[in-house]
C-alpha cells in the first residue's frame, strides 16, 4: 500500500506516541487492548517508533486508558443507540472500530486537516464514522454536527496541549451544543506537568505541552454548572491491573492504596452534562 502522508507539525506528530503505544501493546503476548489496527497502521507506514523511546509500561498505560475510554463510549452508546460519539484530537485512532457502533449511532473523529488527510488513507472507513478536519480551538467545527442527539465525547492524550482556559472553552461549547451527554478524557495532573520536563518518554511532546494540570477531579465542575463528575477512574484500581506483567502489577497495586499517588499516574475523568 502506497501512502503519502502530509508533513506533520510537532503537535500533529504527537499522534504517533499514542498510536505506537497501542501498537506495542498489541505486540505483547497478552495485549490489554488488542488494537490490531494501530499495529497495522504503524507497520504500513513503517514508522520508526524506536525514536519515541516508549518504555513497555507506557505502552500498557496508553492501552489501558484507551480501553477505559472505549468502555465509557461503548456503554453510553449502548444506553443511547441514537447517540453521537465524538473523539477530540483523534489522531489515527480507530476507536469507532473498537466499540460496537450500532447503525443508529454516528461517530465523529476531529483533528487538524493534515491528520484527517492521513486518517482517510490509513483508517478504514465505517458507514457511520465521519472525519472532521478542524482546529478544536475554532468554534465553527461544531456547527456541522447535529444538535438534537445525546453525545459521548472522548479525548485521549489531548488535555496536555491546551491551557485549562482553552480546554474549558472547548468543553463549554460542546455542552452548549448538545442536549445532554458525557465527556471523558485522561487527566493531566500537576505532577505530570513537572514529570514531563524530565521523563524521556515525553521528549517528543515536552515543548508543546501547555496545560497547567489539575489534581482535583471536581475542578471541571466549576467551568460549567451542567458538568458533573461521574467518576474519577484511578487506573491503579481498575481490574485490568491483574493482567499487567508482575513488576508493573505490584507497583500499581501498591499505588492503589494511595489516592494521591494514583492521581499522579494514569487517570480517566468521566463527567456528564
Ligand atoms: C497525543 S495525540 C492523541 C491522538 C489520539 N487521541 C490517540 O489516542 O491516538 C494528540 C492529537 O490531538 C490533535 N490535536 C491537538 N490539538 C488540536 C487542536 N487544537 N485541534 C484539533 N486536533 C488537535 C493532534 O493533531 C494529535 O492528533
PDB file of C-alpha atoms and ligand atoms in Angstrom:
ATOM      1  CA  UNK A   1       0.000   0.000   0.000  1.00  0.00           C
ATOM      2  CA  UNK A   2       1.468   3.369  -1.022  1.00  0.00           C
ATOM      3  CA  UNK A   3       0.657   6.100   1.459  1.00  0.00           C
ATOM      4  CA  UNK A   4       1.704   9.702   1.021  1.00  0.00           C
ATOM      5  CA  UNK A   5       1.399  11.459   4.338  1.00  0.00           C
ATOM      6  CA  UNK A   6       1.357  15.231   4.741  1.00  0.00           C
ATOM      7  CA  UNK A   7       4.238  16.754   6.683  1.00  0.00           C
ATOM      8  CA  UNK A   8       3.006  16.933  10.273  1.00  0.00           C
ATOM      9  CA  UNK A   9       3.927  19.731  12.658  1.00  0.00           C
ATOM     10  CA  UNK A  10       5.059  18.778  16.155  1.00  0.00           C
ATOM     11  CA  UNK A  11       1.541  18.834  17.581  1.00  0.00           C
ATOM     12  CA  UNK A  12       0.149  16.604  14.840  1.00  0.00           C
ATOM     13  CA  UNK A  13       3.198  14.365  15.138  1.00  0.00           C
ATOM     14  CA  UNK A  14       2.207  13.592  18.756  1.00  0.00           C
ATOM     15  CA  UNK A  15      -0.337  11.119  17.391  1.00  0.00           C
ATOM     16  CA  UNK A  16       2.473   8.604  16.825  1.00  0.00           C
ATOM     17  CA  UNK A  17       3.153   8.380  20.549  1.00  0.00           C
ATOM     18  CA  UNK A  18      -0.279   7.048  21.410  1.00  0.00           C
ATOM     19  CA  UNK A  19      -0.700   5.050  18.191  1.00  0.00           C
ATOM     20  CA  UNK A  20       2.670   3.330  18.663  1.00  0.00           C
ATOM     21  CA  UNK A  21       1.859   2.744  22.352  1.00  0.00           C
ATOM     22  CA  UNK A  22      -1.266   0.823  21.363  1.00  0.00           C
ATOM     23  CA  UNK A  23       0.618  -0.978  18.568  1.00  0.00           C
ATOM     24  CA  UNK A  24       3.338  -2.066  21.016  1.00  0.00           C
ATOM     25  CA  UNK A  25       0.684  -3.280  23.464  1.00  0.00           C
ATOM     26  CA  UNK A  26      -0.791  -5.312  20.614  1.00  0.00           C
ATOM     27  CA  UNK A  27       2.587  -6.996  20.068  1.00  0.00           C
ATOM     28  CA  UNK A  28       2.696  -8.325  23.634  1.00  0.00           C
ATOM     29  CA  UNK A  29       1.788 -11.986  24.218  1.00  0.00           C
ATOM     30  CA  UNK A  30      -1.346 -10.914  26.060  1.00  0.00           C
ATOM     31  CA  UNK A  31      -2.357  -7.441  24.863  1.00  0.00           C
ATOM     32  CA  UNK A  32      -4.557  -5.368  27.108  1.00  0.00           C
ATOM     33  CA  UNK A  33      -6.404  -3.542  24.333  1.00  0.00           C
ATOM     34  CA  UNK A  34      -5.627  -5.688  21.283  1.00  0.00           C
ATOM     35  CA  UNK A  35      -5.606  -2.754  18.862  1.00  0.00           C
ATOM     36  CA  UNK A  36      -4.564  -4.689  15.744  1.00  0.00           C
ATOM     37  CA  UNK A  37      -5.433  -1.741  13.514  1.00  0.00           C
ATOM     38  CA  UNK A  38      -2.974   0.555  15.318  1.00  0.00           C
ATOM     39  CA  UNK A  39      -0.319  -2.120  14.793  1.00  0.00           C
ATOM     40  CA  UNK A  40      -1.242  -2.425  11.113  1.00  0.00           C
ATOM     41  CA  UNK A  41      -1.030   1.345  10.549  1.00  0.00           C
ATOM     42  CA  UNK A  42       2.387   1.596  12.231  1.00  0.00           C
ATOM     43  CA  UNK A  43       3.611  -1.316  10.069  1.00  0.00           C
ATOM     44  CA  UNK A  44       2.050   0.104   6.879  1.00  0.00           C
ATOM     45  CA  UNK A  45       3.918   3.390   7.185  1.00  0.00           C
ATOM     46  CA  UNK A  46       6.970   1.617   8.650  1.00  0.00           C
ATOM     47  CA  UNK A  47       7.101   4.241  11.386  1.00  0.00           C
ATOM     48  CA  UNK A  48      10.354   4.292  13.374  1.00  0.00           C
ATOM     49  CA  UNK A  49       8.735   4.039  16.799  1.00  0.00           C
ATOM     50  CA  UNK A  50      12.089   3.332  18.496  1.00  0.00           C
ATOM     51  CA  UNK A  51      12.876   7.045  18.331  1.00  0.00           C
ATOM     52  CA  UNK A  52       9.914   7.732  20.637  1.00  0.00           C
ATOM     53  CA  UNK A  53      11.541   5.703  23.437  1.00  0.00           C
ATOM     54  CA  UNK A  54       8.221   4.273  24.585  1.00  0.00           C
ATOM     55  CA  UNK A  55       9.001   2.082  27.589  1.00  0.00           C
ATOM     56  CA  UNK A  56       6.881  -1.093  27.971  1.00  0.00           C
ATOM     57  CA  UNK A  57       4.963   0.316  30.956  1.00  0.00           C
ATOM     58  CA  UNK A  58       3.973   3.423  28.943  1.00  0.00           C
ATOM     59  CA  UNK A  59       2.595   1.265  26.124  1.00  0.00           C
ATOM     60  CA  UNK A  60       0.473  -0.607  28.672  1.00  0.00           C
ATOM     61  CA  UNK A  61      -0.750   2.626  30.288  1.00  0.00           C
ATOM     62  CA  UNK A  62      -1.667   4.107  26.884  1.00  0.00           C
ATOM     63  CA  UNK A  63      -3.591   0.931  26.019  1.00  0.00           C
ATOM     64  CA  UNK A  64      -5.252   0.857  29.450  1.00  0.00           C
ATOM     65  CA  UNK A  65      -6.636   4.379  29.289  1.00  0.00           C
ATOM     66  CA  UNK A  66      -7.804   3.819  25.692  1.00  0.00           C
ATOM     67  CA  UNK A  67      -9.665   0.747  26.945  1.00  0.00           C
ATOM     68  CA  UNK A  68     -11.358   2.778  29.712  1.00  0.00           C
ATOM     69  CA  UNK A  69     -12.403   5.489  27.242  1.00  0.00           C
ATOM     70  CA  UNK A  70     -13.711   2.787  24.873  1.00  0.00           C
ATOM     71  CA  UNK A  71     -15.775   1.346  27.737  1.00  0.00           C
ATOM     72  CA  UNK A  72     -17.265   4.738  28.615  1.00  0.00           C
ATOM     73  CA  UNK A  73     -18.138   5.479  24.970  1.00  0.00           C
ATOM     74  CA  UNK A  74     -19.437   1.958  24.349  1.00  0.00           C
ATOM     75  CA  UNK A  75     -21.600   1.959  27.497  1.00  0.00           C
ATOM     76  CA  UNK A  76     -23.096   5.345  26.603  1.00  0.00           C
ATOM     77  CA  UNK A  77     -23.919   4.268  23.055  1.00  0.00           C
ATOM     78  CA  UNK A  78     -25.446   1.014  24.337  1.00  0.00           C
ATOM     79  CA  UNK A  79     -27.759   3.140  26.541  1.00  0.00           C
ATOM     80  CA  UNK A  80     -28.408   5.718  23.796  1.00  0.00           C
ATOM     81  CA  UNK A  81     -28.399   3.915  20.437  1.00  0.00           C
ATOM     82  CA  UNK A  82     -29.131   7.197  18.603  1.00  0.00           C
ATOM     83  CA  UNK A  83     -26.092   8.844  20.199  1.00  0.00           C
ATOM     84  CA  UNK A  84     -23.323  10.817  18.644  1.00  0.00           C
ATOM     85  CA  UNK A  85     -19.773   9.826  19.550  1.00  0.00           C
ATOM     86  CA  UNK A  86     -17.020  12.395  19.319  1.00  0.00           C
ATOM     87  CA  UNK A  87     -13.293  11.758  19.527  1.00  0.00           C
ATOM     88  CA  UNK A  88     -11.450  15.049  20.022  1.00  0.00           C
ATOM     89  CA  UNK A  89      -7.906  15.048  18.664  1.00  0.00           C
ATOM     90  CA  UNK A  90      -8.490  11.539  17.317  1.00  0.00           C
ATOM     91  CA  UNK A  91      -5.130  11.259  15.564  1.00  0.00           C
ATOM     92  CA  UNK A  92      -5.009   7.893  13.786  1.00  0.00           C
ATOM     93  CA  UNK A  93      -7.004   6.172  16.499  1.00  0.00           C
ATOM     94  CA  UNK A  94      -9.754   3.830  15.344  1.00  0.00           C
ATOM     95  CA  UNK A  95     -11.971   3.885  18.423  1.00  0.00           C
ATOM     96  CA  UNK A  96     -15.172   3.533  16.354  1.00  0.00           C
ATOM     97  CA  UNK A  97     -13.797   0.200  15.131  1.00  0.00           C
ATOM     98  CA  UNK A  98     -13.106  -0.992  18.674  1.00  0.00           C
ATOM     99  CA  UNK A  99     -16.511  -0.188  20.131  1.00  0.00           C
ATOM    100  CA  UNK A 100     -19.732  -1.698  18.931  1.00  0.00           C
ATOM    101  CA  UNK A 101     -21.183   1.158  16.876  1.00  0.00           C
ATOM    102  CA  UNK A 102     -24.844   0.415  16.090  1.00  0.00           C
ATOM    103  CA  UNK A 103     -26.279   1.501  12.749  1.00  0.00           C
ATOM    104  CA  UNK A 104     -28.296   4.183  14.579  1.00  0.00           C
ATOM    105  CA  UNK A 105     -25.289   5.985  16.093  1.00  0.00           C
ATOM    106  CA  UNK A 106     -22.820   8.324  14.404  1.00  0.00           C
ATOM    107  CA  UNK A 107     -19.184   8.798  15.266  1.00  0.00           C
ATOM    108  CA  UNK A 108     -17.081  11.916  14.552  1.00  0.00           C
ATOM    109  CA  UNK A 109     -13.280  11.971  14.672  1.00  0.00           C
ATOM    110  CA  UNK A 110     -11.956  15.522  14.908  1.00  0.00           C
ATOM    111  CA  UNK A 111      -8.387  16.551  14.197  1.00  0.00           C
ATOM    112  CA  UNK A 112      -6.346  19.030  12.150  1.00  0.00           C
ATOM    113  CA  UNK A 113      -6.775  18.833   8.336  1.00  0.00           C
ATOM    114  CA  UNK A 114      -3.318  17.239   7.855  1.00  0.00           C
ATOM    115  CA  UNK A 115      -4.191  14.457  10.274  1.00  0.00           C
ATOM    116  CA  UNK A 116      -7.569  13.893   8.636  1.00  0.00           C
ATOM    117  CA  UNK A 117      -5.806  13.544   5.256  1.00  0.00           C
ATOM    118  CA  UNK A 118      -3.665  10.798   6.829  1.00  0.00           C
ATOM    119  CA  UNK A 119      -6.727   9.198   8.507  1.00  0.00           C
ATOM    120  CA  UNK A 120      -8.514   8.996   5.174  1.00  0.00           C
ATOM    121  CA  UNK A 121      -5.651   6.897   3.813  1.00  0.00           C
ATOM    122  CA  UNK A 122      -4.911   4.775   6.862  1.00  0.00           C
ATOM    123  CA  UNK A 123      -8.028   4.244   8.987  1.00  0.00           C
ATOM    124  CA  UNK A 124     -10.599   2.082   7.170  1.00  0.00           C
ATOM    125  CA  UNK A 125     -13.911   3.884   6.676  1.00  0.00           C
ATOM    126  CA  UNK A 126     -17.046   2.846   8.560  1.00  0.00           C
ATOM    127  CA  UNK A 127     -20.545   3.719   7.327  1.00  0.00           C
ATOM    128  CA  UNK A 128     -21.411   5.836  10.389  1.00  0.00           C
ATOM    129  CA  UNK A 129     -17.960   7.248  11.178  1.00  0.00           C
ATOM    130  CA  UNK A 130     -17.103  10.725   9.915  1.00  0.00           C
ATOM    131  CA  UNK A 131     -13.872  12.693   9.853  1.00  0.00           C
ATOM    132  CA  UNK A 132     -13.961  16.371  10.793  1.00  0.00           C
ATOM    133  CA  UNK A 133     -10.947  18.421   9.704  1.00  0.00           C
ATOM    134  CA  UNK A 134     -10.745  21.309  12.159  1.00  0.00           C
ATOM    135  CA  UNK A 135      -8.809  23.097  14.843  1.00  0.00           C
ATOM    136  CA  UNK A 136     -10.735  22.360  18.051  1.00  0.00           C
ATOM    137  CA  UNK A 137      -9.979  25.873  19.246  1.00  0.00           C
ATOM    138  CA  UNK A 138     -12.048  27.219  16.347  1.00  0.00           C
ATOM    139  CA  UNK A 139     -15.705  27.386  17.483  1.00  0.00           C
ATOM    140  CA  UNK A 140     -17.024  26.743  13.942  1.00  0.00           C
ATOM    141  CA  UNK A 141     -16.384  22.994  13.667  1.00  0.00           C
ATOM    142  CA  UNK A 142     -19.291  22.028  15.912  1.00  0.00           C
ATOM    143  CA  UNK A 143     -21.817  23.692  13.588  1.00  0.00           C
ATOM    144  CA  UNK A 144     -21.596  20.708  11.218  1.00  0.00           C
ATOM    145  CA  UNK A 145     -22.854  18.327  13.908  1.00  0.00           C
ATOM    146  CA  UNK A 146     -26.493  17.585  14.836  1.00  0.00           C
ATOM    147  CA  UNK A 147     -27.810  19.405  17.921  1.00  0.00           C
ATOM    148  CA  UNK A 148     -30.690  17.119  18.896  1.00  0.00           C
ATOM    149  CA  UNK A 149     -28.980  13.885  19.936  1.00  0.00           C
ATOM    150  CA  UNK A 150     -27.160  12.857  23.114  1.00  0.00           C
ATOM    151  CA  UNK A 151     -23.388  12.852  22.756  1.00  0.00           C
ATOM    152  CA  UNK A 152     -20.479  10.990  24.264  1.00  0.00           C
ATOM    153  CA  UNK A 153     -17.232  12.880  23.919  1.00  0.00           C
ATOM    154  CA  UNK A 154     -13.801  11.374  24.496  1.00  0.00           C
ATOM    155  CA  UNK A 155     -10.325  12.869  24.275  1.00  0.00           C
ATOM    156  CA  UNK A 156      -7.287  10.643  24.605  1.00  0.00           C
ATOM    157  CA  UNK A 157      -3.910  12.276  25.076  1.00  0.00           C
ATOM    158  CA  UNK A 158      -5.220  15.754  24.296  1.00  0.00           C
ATOM    159  CA  UNK A 159      -5.642  17.745  27.500  1.00  0.00           C
ATOM    160  CA  UNK A 160      -1.913  18.434  27.880  1.00  0.00           C
ATOM    161  CA  UNK A 161      -1.884  20.554  24.709  1.00  0.00           C
ATOM    162  CA  UNK A 162      -4.324  23.203  25.942  1.00  0.00           C
ATOM    163  CA  UNK A 163      -4.282  25.651  28.798  1.00  0.00           C
ATOM    164  CA  UNK A 164      -7.146  24.985  31.197  1.00  0.00           C
ATOM    165  CA  UNK A 165      -8.876  28.162  29.975  1.00  0.00           C
ATOM    166  CA  UNK A 166      -8.759  26.883  26.385  1.00  0.00           C
ATOM    167  CA  UNK A 167      -9.862  23.398  27.384  1.00  0.00           C
ATOM    168  CA  UNK A 168     -12.809  24.641  29.424  1.00  0.00           C
ATOM    169  CA  UNK A 169     -13.898  26.858  26.493  1.00  0.00           C
ATOM    170  CA  UNK A 170     -13.923  23.810  24.184  1.00  0.00           C
ATOM    171  CA  UNK A 171     -15.940  21.789  26.685  1.00  0.00           C
ATOM    172  CA  UNK A 172     -18.394  24.646  27.230  1.00  0.00           C
ATOM    173  CA  UNK A 173     -19.080  24.914  23.506  1.00  0.00           C
ATOM    174  CA  UNK A 174     -19.753  21.151  23.364  1.00  0.00           C
ATOM    175  CA  UNK A 175     -22.062  21.305  26.407  1.00  0.00           C
ATOM    176  CA  UNK A 176     -23.987  24.189  24.799  1.00  0.00           C
ATOM    177  CA  UNK A 177     -24.320  22.317  21.512  1.00  0.00           C
ATOM    178  CA  UNK A 178     -25.849  19.015  22.656  1.00  0.00           C
ATOM    179  CA  UNK A 179     -28.968  18.439  24.792  1.00  0.00           C
ATOM    180  CA  UNK A 180     -27.128  16.041  27.140  1.00  0.00           C
ATOM    181  CA  UNK A 181     -24.198  13.696  27.223  1.00  0.00           C
ATOM    182  CA  UNK A 182     -20.988  12.520  28.807  1.00  0.00           C
ATOM    183  CA  UNK A 183     -17.383  13.662  28.471  1.00  0.00           C
ATOM    184  CA  UNK A 184     -14.325  11.607  29.350  1.00  0.00           C
ATOM    185  CA  UNK A 185     -10.634  12.308  28.954  1.00  0.00           C
ATOM    186  CA  UNK A 186      -7.411  11.220  30.539  1.00  0.00           C
ATOM    187  CA  UNK A 187      -6.358  13.561  33.311  1.00  0.00           C
ATOM    188  CA  UNK A 188      -3.143  15.521  33.421  1.00  0.00           C
ATOM    189  CA  UNK A 189      -2.024  16.181  36.975  1.00  0.00           C
ATOM    190  CA  UNK A 190       0.260  18.931  38.296  1.00  0.00           C
ATOM    191  CA  UNK A 191       2.772  16.143  38.978  1.00  0.00           C
ATOM    192  CA  UNK A 192       2.555  15.051  35.311  1.00  0.00           C
ATOM    193  CA  UNK A 193       3.355  18.632  34.259  1.00  0.00           C
ATOM    194  CA  UNK A 194       6.566  18.502  36.307  1.00  0.00           C
ATOM    195  CA  UNK A 195       7.407  14.903  35.317  1.00  0.00           C
ATOM    196  CA  UNK A 196       7.046  15.719  31.597  1.00  0.00           C
ATOM    197  CA  UNK A 197      10.039  18.051  31.962  1.00  0.00           C
ATOM    198  CA  UNK A 198      12.363  15.124  32.721  1.00  0.00           C
ATOM    199  CA  UNK A 199      10.648  11.877  31.610  1.00  0.00           C
ATOM    200  CA  UNK A 200      12.431  10.583  28.425  1.00  0.00           C
ATOM    201  CA  UNK A 201       9.114   9.277  27.002  1.00  0.00           C
ATOM    202  CA  UNK A 202       7.750  12.855  26.961  1.00  0.00           C
ATOM    203  CA  UNK A 203      10.684  14.265  24.976  1.00  0.00           C
ATOM    204  CA  UNK A 204       8.762  14.326  21.672  1.00  0.00           C
ATOM    205  CA  UNK A 205       5.968  16.496  23.102  1.00  0.00           C
ATOM    206  CA  UNK A 206       7.569  18.333  26.044  1.00  0.00           C
ATOM    207  CA  UNK A 207       7.933  21.669  24.286  1.00  0.00           C
ATOM    208  CA  UNK A 208       4.297  21.764  23.100  1.00  0.00           C
ATOM    209  CA  UNK A 209       2.601  20.838  26.376  1.00  0.00           C
ATOM    210  CA  UNK A 210       0.654  23.835  27.681  1.00  0.00           C
ATOM    211  CA  UNK A 211      -1.695  22.596  30.402  1.00  0.00           C
ATOM    212  CA  UNK A 212      -1.165  23.717  33.989  1.00  0.00           C
ATOM    213  CA  UNK A 213      -2.613  20.326  35.051  1.00  0.00           C
ATOM    214  CA  UNK A 214      -5.078  19.816  37.879  1.00  0.00           C
ATOM    215  CA  UNK A 215      -5.441  17.260  40.654  1.00  0.00           C
ATOM    216  CA  UNK A 216      -8.971  17.671  41.995  1.00  0.00           C
ATOM    217  CA  UNK A 217     -11.366  15.851  39.611  1.00  0.00           C
ATOM    218  CA  UNK A 218     -14.099  18.326  40.575  1.00  0.00           C
ATOM    219  CA  UNK A 219     -12.229  21.310  39.076  1.00  0.00           C
ATOM    220  CA  UNK A 220     -14.104  20.988  35.717  1.00  0.00           C
ATOM    221  CA  UNK A 221     -17.431  21.282  37.582  1.00  0.00           C
ATOM    222  CA  UNK A 222     -16.525  24.927  38.157  1.00  0.00           C
ATOM    223  CA  UNK A 223     -16.265  25.509  34.384  1.00  0.00           C
ATOM    224  CA  UNK A 224     -19.942  24.852  33.680  1.00  0.00           C
ATOM    225  CA  UNK A 225     -22.856  24.338  36.093  1.00  0.00           C
ATOM    226  CA  UNK A 226     -24.160  21.448  33.935  1.00  0.00           C
ATOM    227  CA  UNK A 227     -20.910  19.498  34.196  1.00  0.00           C
ATOM    228  CA  UNK A 228     -20.972  16.858  36.968  1.00  0.00           C
ATOM    229  CA  UNK A 229     -18.311  14.329  37.839  1.00  0.00           C
ATOM    230  CA  UNK A 230     -19.483  10.753  37.219  1.00  0.00           C
ATOM    231  CA  UNK A 231     -16.258   9.053  38.271  1.00  0.00           C
ATOM    232  CA  UNK A 232     -12.590   9.681  38.716  1.00  0.00           C
ATOM    233  CA  UNK A 233     -11.225   6.426  37.312  1.00  0.00           C
ATOM    234  CA  UNK A 234      -7.900   5.779  39.051  1.00  0.00           C
ATOM    235  CA  UNK A 235      -6.399   3.187  36.767  1.00  0.00           C
ATOM    236  CA  UNK A 236      -4.268   1.630  39.502  1.00  0.00           C
ATOM    237  CA  UNK A 237      -7.578   0.422  40.993  1.00  0.00           C
ATOM    238  CA  UNK A 238      -9.088  -0.997  37.821  1.00  0.00           C
ATOM    239  CA  UNK A 239      -9.414  -4.789  37.351  1.00  0.00           C
ATOM    240  CA  UNK A 240      -7.174  -4.880  34.248  1.00  0.00           C
ATOM    241  CA  UNK A 241      -4.153  -4.261  36.509  1.00  0.00           C
ATOM    242  CA  UNK A 242      -4.357  -8.025  37.247  1.00  0.00           C
ATOM    243  CA  UNK A 243      -3.235  -8.611  33.643  1.00  0.00           C
ATOM    244  CA  UNK A 244      -0.127  -6.380  33.937  1.00  0.00           C
ATOM    245  CA  UNK A 245       3.336  -8.008  33.949  1.00  0.00           C
ATOM    246  CA  UNK A 246       4.375  -8.896  37.506  1.00  0.00           C
ATOM    247  CA  UNK A 247       6.557  -5.901  38.473  1.00  0.00           C
ATOM    248  CA  UNK A 248       4.164  -3.360  36.984  1.00  0.00           C
ATOM    249  CA  UNK A 249       1.208  -5.106  38.602  1.00  0.00           C
ATOM    250  CA  UNK A 250       2.830  -4.924  42.033  1.00  0.00           C
ATOM    251  CA  UNK A 251       3.744  -1.257  41.595  1.00  0.00           C
ATOM    252  CA  UNK A 252       0.176  -0.415  40.598  1.00  0.00           C
ATOM    253  CA  UNK A 253      -1.377  -2.489  43.372  1.00  0.00           C
ATOM    254  CA  UNK A 254       0.854  -0.715  45.875  1.00  0.00           C
ATOM    255  CA  UNK A 255      -0.005   2.732  44.486  1.00  0.00           C
ATOM    256  CA  UNK A 256      -3.698   1.815  44.510  1.00  0.00           C
ATOM    257  CA  UNK A 257      -3.660   2.160  48.320  1.00  0.00           C
ATOM    258  CA  UNK A 258      -2.953   5.865  47.969  1.00  0.00           C
ATOM    259  CA  UNK A 259      -5.405   8.160  46.212  1.00  0.00           C
ATOM    260  CA  UNK A 260      -2.836  10.935  45.803  1.00  0.00           C
ATOM    261  CA  UNK A 261      -0.226   8.550  44.371  1.00  0.00           C
ATOM    262  CA  UNK A 262      -2.778   7.028  41.988  1.00  0.00           C
ATOM    263  CA  UNK A 263      -3.823  10.509  40.870  1.00  0.00           C
ATOM    264  CA  UNK A 264      -0.270  11.242  39.763  1.00  0.00           C
ATOM    265  CA  UNK A 265      -0.458   8.483  37.190  1.00  0.00           C
ATOM    266  CA  UNK A 266      -2.995   7.179  34.722  1.00  0.00           C
ATOM    267  CA  UNK A 267      -6.419   8.669  35.415  1.00  0.00           C
ATOM    268  CA  UNK A 268      -9.565   8.899  33.318  1.00  0.00           C
ATOM    269  CA  UNK A 269     -12.006  11.638  34.276  1.00  0.00           C
ATOM    270  CA  UNK A 270     -15.640  10.989  33.441  1.00  0.00           C
ATOM    271  CA  UNK A 271     -18.385  13.667  33.543  1.00  0.00           C
ATOM    272  CA  UNK A 272     -21.996  14.070  32.468  1.00  0.00           C
ATOM    273  CA  UNK A 273     -23.900  17.143  31.376  1.00  0.00           C
TER     274      UNK A 273
HETATM  275  C1  LIG B   1      -1.219  12.636  21.520  1.00  0.00           C
HETATM  276  S1  LIG B   1      -2.165  12.724  20.078  1.00  0.00           S
HETATM  277  C2  LIG B   1      -3.504  11.650  20.505  1.00  0.00           C
HETATM  278  C3  LIG B   1      -4.198  11.116  19.308  1.00  0.00           C
HETATM  279  C4  LIG B   1      -5.316  10.108  19.602  1.00  0.00           C
HETATM  280  N1  LIG B   1      -6.286  10.627  20.505  1.00  0.00           N
HETATM  281  C5  LIG B   1      -4.756   8.827  20.118  1.00  0.00           C
HETATM  282  O1  LIG B   1      -5.068   8.453  21.257  1.00  0.00           O
HETATM  283  O2  LIG B   1      -4.008   8.177  19.390  1.00  0.00           O
HETATM  284  C6  LIG B   1      -2.942  14.330  20.149  1.00  0.00           C
HETATM  285  C7  LIG B   1      -3.792  14.619  18.919  1.00  0.00           C
HETATM  286  O3  LIG B   1      -4.529  15.821  19.161  1.00  0.00           O
HETATM  287  C8  LIG B   1      -4.536  16.581  17.990  1.00  0.00           C
HETATM  288  N2  LIG B   1      -4.763  17.986  18.353  1.00  0.00           N
HETATM  289  C9  LIG B   1      -4.045  18.729  19.234  1.00  0.00           C
HETATM  290  N3  LIG B   1      -4.526  19.984  19.297  1.00  0.00           N
HETATM  291  C10 LIG B   1      -5.570  20.029  18.447  1.00  0.00           C
HETATM  292  C11 LIG B   1      -6.459  21.051  18.037  1.00  0.00           C
HETATM  293  N4  LIG B   1      -6.351  22.302  18.532  1.00  0.00           N
HETATM  294  N5  LIG B   1      -7.402  20.758  17.132  1.00  0.00           N
HETATM  295  C12 LIG B   1      -7.505  19.507  16.591  1.00  0.00           C
HETATM  296  N6  LIG B   1      -6.694  18.495  16.940  1.00  0.00           N
HETATM  297  C13 LIG B   1      -5.732  18.749  17.843  1.00  0.00           C
HETATM  298  C14 LIG B   1      -3.164  16.336  17.363  1.00  0.00           C
HETATM  299  O4  LIG B   1      -3.148  16.662  15.985  1.00  0.00           O
HETATM  300  C15 LIG B   1      -2.997  14.838  17.649  1.00  0.00           C
HETATM  301  O5  LIG B   1      -3.536  14.060  16.611  1.00  0.00           O
END
